[in-house]
Amino acid sequence: MAIELADDVLRLDRLYIGGEWRRSEDGAEIESMDPSTGRVWAVVAAGGKRDVDLAVAAARQALEGPWAQMPGHERAALLRRFADLYAARAQQLAEMEARDSGRAIREARADIGSHHFGYHWWASLADKASGRTIPFDSTVHAFTSRVPVGVVAAITPWNVPLMAAAWKLGPALAAGCTVVIKPAEQTPVGTLELGKLFEAAGFPPGVVNIVPGHGADDVGEWLVSHPGVDKIAFTGEGATAKAILRKGAETMKRFTFELGGKSPHIIFADADLEQAINAATNSAWTLCGQSCALGSRVLVQRSVYEKVAEAFRQRALNVRVGPAIDPRTHMGPQAHLAQLEKTLSYIAIGQSEGADLLTGGKQLSGGDFGDGYFIQPTVFANVSNDMKIAQDEIFGPVAALIPFDDEDDAVRIANDTRYGLTAGLWTGDTGRAHRVASRIRAGMVWVNTYRFIRWSTPYGGFGASGWGRENGVEALDGYLETRTTVVSTHGRFPDAYAD
């Protein structure tokens, strides 16, 4: 693939299809903006419908050819080789993600620097998808086998493109599927780089194909409706998931959806408040608030509410907002202009609803901020759970502090949402920890910690937060079908029409 720097703009002029670096059929391109500067930093080839057709055909050919014939332990060896190559390139990949998405480099390095462990873990499961024997009687031998669901279209988001890619590629490849991956049009660079690593690792042509492009009326929509795609693995907004479901249902596709969240982060008065505040402020502003797992609703018991609110205000003042690529930066910019405008609009809504703006809430510009999409970390106090800033996923660094009275009140508020992705609670009472955790409707509950997410822990939500699970052995289920085979031990079958 031709890569060149001209006028400080990175140019990636090929798609990765069928093991080859190809120009897009119509020559289209995507300009990737650096959110820290508001200027184009990379130009990437953009696919279209004809490129999707080629990618799906290549994936199908690989699925029915060399990939299908490859034993699980050999797929595992390729995944391990890829994981080692990924580890060697992790720092460069982190820099690309910082430039592409605005994610602070210190965060990107810590996260992307651990992805290879996940790929190694998935490799360990590549030969473990075994079936079972079904007892019946001596006339038959009945058993099940687990087979790949087929060609997977992986559609990833702009906030954590490489993490989302890992969560889809790992289980899909371990299960024996082939993949066409479409990164978000705002953040395509790092995902395209993965093609080099799959190529170097020796994956058969067509097992992984990478086609950047736009979603609606373009690459994304055609992947969803394409008759050659068997499954959609999507991370993004609920409205988009509903549109995907409608189109994909025409061809009876399988779906995994990892969607939004409005996670409650509960702080009881008997908690270690310093540790709880460490976690709650971190989860409010990590990724500039652009993560569905963040504890954007901070529920605080009334007896310690004022103390926690003041601590949030003080911590917000300590957050170093700055260019993503600067290692001193705690919080980078919003990933794109539309997201910045959305966050600012919700801050205005919060004020109009009567919440108290303790600190933040303003766009940062000029000086070191230039034309970037920067915003102050923001804290609202005295928030009611029926306010829009408590019910809607803002995807910005906005913490909404909500008081509660007792366990029942905390659980009621925590569950009063259409989402159910994650939740956290802090308490010094072990019995309370178990009681409350068991009553919260969320796919993952953290007790006296927060945002502990690993490749081995199932991740996904209840309600509007999605379908299925990513990570954990449970994630394999979404990429496998169950086949039942019944073999007669005597080979006789009666003539139903004999006298």
Coordinates of C-alpha atoms in Angstrom, one line a residue, residues 131-132 134 143-148 481-485:
G131 CA -20.2 -29.8 20.8
R132 CA -21.7 -32.4 22.9
I134 CA -26.9 -36.2 23.3
F143 CA -24.3 -35.1 18.7
T144 CA -23.9 -31.4 18.1
S145 CA -21.0 -29.4 16.5
R146 CA -20.3 -25.7 16.5
V147 CA -19.7 -24.2 13.1
P148 CA -18.8 -20.6 12.1
E481 CA -24.1 -21.9 14.8
T482 CA -25.1 -25.2 16.4
R483 CA -25.5 -28.2 14.0
T484 CA -27.2 -31.3 15.3
T485 CA -26.2 -34.6 13.7

